[in-house]
């Protein structure tokens, strides 16, 4: 039995005139306020926009989606513990080494990242500080064993690199508040703004504050150069405005913080490493190479998947950054801490006679550990351990596989294998590679309906919502001292309930905001 999150008709039925008016209102507000993306070629072909000047409104829900207050608060409150947990994981080289051994046989990308760490370790790291801009993603789990059914936030994944959509999420919350104040009460089936509990969203400010904390923690240049922040980005980034909002927020600091965008494939072209023992990273302004900045922080929004490394030069560029004195967000070790295998191992149930694996980082029987355990869901290895062999049976059984998702060690949308596709997929790859995947029990949230505006057209029906809570953490990799640990706003992504993948940039989901119920 499932329970709807709303009583009555939500969203309200719209007349054709109301639909057209809301489409026009949302499109104009979105472009005027930067709730926008560059269009995919399927919407505006490259030959129709050769100069790349076009922008369209981000796919977005017409109404904020109902979301259980208890789950929203659960995710928000536990974020500082998650920040602390993943800072600790990234410091545990022995633990990460074991994770890499378990998955690298079927995942060359993970092995190559680890090789960069080993290479820099041999030379000696010169920057002990690490910055994390994290996002922990949840879906609502409905526990039908209670009466009435109760709700819990269960973690889908934890992102340690390129945790995107903070800028667009902030503006989506603003859009829905604007519509609540001006439009919803005028509908033929009106909604009073007083009845909508729309939480504040500080994502842009919160994420920027993390980068600013790292910038100020980096000492003034001994080489006499001004300091700067680098946004390392993918060439031709469609999600540019999301990133720009963060840049603009950082530059509001007094005194101003210089921020520059650097395509990942231009790292070796526009940066050098000083010949000093500290190995400062120097950025040579492409439009005026006589201007040289010392890079305090590299915020890495590229390099999270194999597609960003088409050749050896790309790997040399990542190594170049890793060995420098710039504070990395994230380091290679922090990126590896975000693999799905780490999530699976941390969620391994605690043996009755021994500490849990989570207890290696957050003491068992503490409130923080209890908060973390409540967010864990059932995740299994796909190796040759007893638990792994049991998981393989489930994954290969077409009937049992319907309750699971198979996940590789990847960030970004479009990488997972769902339900009935799992058995055939496993049989299509070498069995020694199976251990590089994890098997997660699907979370079945309560039914929600909404209307999505995508590419000028409305899509109405059942939707699935995924909550992301942002966190920022700055810590010393050598001592473990945490200098900054904050929860930093939220993201709500929504997709049609017939779609498995939820990535907005990948074209599956849309931006949304919470109406707490």
mmCIF file with all atom_site columns, C-alpha atoms in Angstrom, residues 98-107 340-341 344 380-385 388 392 406-409 426 429-439:
data_model
loop_
_atom_site.group_PDB
_atom_site.id
_atom_site.type_symbol
_atom_site.label_atom_id
_atom_site.label_alt_id
_atom_site.label_comp_id
_atom_site.label_asym_id
_atom_site.label_entity_id
_atom_site.label_seq_id
_atom_site.pdbx_PDB_ins_code
_atom_site.Cartn_x
_atom_site.Cartn_y
_atom_site.Cartn_z
_atom_site.occupancy
_atom_site.B_iso_or_equiv
_atom_site.pdbx_formal_charge
_atom_site.auth_seq_id
_atom_site.auth_comp_id
_atom_site.auth_asym_id
_atom_site.auth_atom_id
_atom_site.pdbx_PDB_model_num
ATOM 1  C CA . UNK A 1 98  ? 41.594 -1.632  -0.571  1.00 0.00 ? 98  UNK A CA 1
ATOM 2  C CA . UNK A 1 99  ? 38.553 -0.162  -2.354  1.00 0.00 ? 99  UNK A CA 1
ATOM 3  C CA . UNK A 1 100 ? 40.627 0.480   -5.485  1.00 0.00 ? 100 UNK A CA 1
ATOM 4  C CA . UNK A 1 101 ? 41.950 -3.104  -5.443  1.00 0.00 ? 101 UNK A CA 1
ATOM 5  C CA . UNK A 1 102 ? 38.397 -4.437  -5.311  1.00 0.00 ? 102 UNK A CA 1
ATOM 6  C CA . UNK A 1 103 ? 37.058 -2.439  -8.272  1.00 0.00 ? 103 UNK A CA 1
ATOM 7  C CA . UNK A 1 104 ? 40.073 -1.591  -10.449 1.00 0.00 ? 104 UNK A CA 1
ATOM 8  C CA . UNK A 1 105 ? 40.089 -4.998  -12.177 1.00 0.00 ? 105 UNK A CA 1
ATOM 9  C CA . UNK A 1 106 ? 37.010 -3.927  -14.104 1.00 0.00 ? 106 UNK A CA 1
ATOM 10 C CA . UNK A 1 107 ? 37.541 -0.178  -13.943 1.00 0.00 ? 107 UNK A CA 1
ATOM 11 C CA . UNK A 1 340 ? 29.808 3.733   -5.073  1.00 0.00 ? 340 UNK A CA 1
ATOM 12 C CA . UNK A 1 341 ? 31.949 0.954   -3.602  1.00 0.00 ? 341 UNK A CA 1
ATOM 13 C CA . UNK A 1 344 ? 28.359 0.113   -0.207  1.00 0.00 ? 344 UNK A CA 1
ATOM 14 C CA . UNK A 1 380 ? 25.441 -5.276  -1.849  1.00 0.00 ? 380 UNK A CA 1
ATOM 15 C CA . UNK A 1 381 ? 28.860 -6.027  -3.347  1.00 0.00 ? 381 UNK A CA 1
ATOM 16 C CA . UNK A 1 382 ? 29.094 -7.868  -6.657  1.00 0.00 ? 382 UNK A CA 1
ATOM 17 C CA . UNK A 1 383 ? 32.374 -9.596  -5.799  1.00 0.00 ? 383 UNK A CA 1
ATOM 18 C CA . UNK A 1 384 ? 33.049 -13.238 -4.920  1.00 0.00 ? 384 UNK A CA 1
ATOM 19 C CA . UNK A 1 385 ? 32.465 -12.821 -1.174  1.00 0.00 ? 385 UNK A CA 1
ATOM 20 C CA . UNK A 1 388 ? 28.620 -10.806 -3.331  1.00 0.00 ? 388 UNK A CA 1
ATOM 21 C CA . UNK A 1 392 ? 24.922 -12.058 -8.101  1.00 0.00 ? 392 UNK A CA 1
ATOM 22 C CA . UNK A 1 406 ? 23.249 -1.955  -10.762 1.00 0.00 ? 406 UNK A CA 1
ATOM 23 C CA . UNK A 1 407 ? 25.722 0.929   -10.378 1.00 0.00 ? 407 UNK A CA 1
ATOM 24 C CA . UNK A 1 408 ? 29.262 1.450   -11.698 1.00 0.00 ? 408 UNK A CA 1
ATOM 25 C CA . UNK A 1 409 ? 31.809 3.749   -9.994  1.00 0.00 ? 409 UNK A CA 1
ATOM 26 C CA . UNK A 1 426 ? 26.017 -8.693  -16.660 1.00 0.00 ? 426 UNK A CA 1
ATOM 27 C CA . UNK A 1 429 ? 30.599 -8.103  -19.789 1.00 0.00 ? 429 UNK A CA 1
ATOM 28 C CA . UNK A 1 430 ? 33.452 -10.311 -18.492 1.00 0.00 ? 430 UNK A CA 1
ATOM 29 C CA . UNK A 1 431 ? 32.631 -11.859 -15.118 1.00 0.00 ? 431 UNK A CA 1
ATOM 30 C CA . UNK A 1 432 ? 35.890 -10.556 -13.541 1.00 0.00 ? 432 UNK A CA 1
ATOM 31 C CA . UNK A 1 433 ? 34.483 -7.047  -14.119 1.00 0.00 ? 433 UNK A CA 1
ATOM 32 C CA . UNK A 1 434 ? 31.345 -7.657  -12.047 1.00 0.00 ? 434 UNK A CA 1
ATOM 33 C CA . UNK A 1 435 ? 33.158 -6.746  -8.843  1.00 0.00 ? 435 UNK A CA 1
ATOM 34 C CA . UNK A 1 436 ? 33.480 -3.145  -10.030 1.00 0.00 ? 436 UNK A CA 1
ATOM 35 C CA . UNK A 1 437 ? 29.682 -2.719  -9.651  1.00 0.00 ? 437 UNK A CA 1
ATOM 36 C CA . UNK A 1 438 ? 27.394 -2.535  -6.634  1.00 0.00 ? 438 UNK A CA 1
ATOM 37 C CA . UNK A 1 439 ? 23.778 -3.715  -6.405  1.00 0.00 ? 439 UNK A CA 1
#
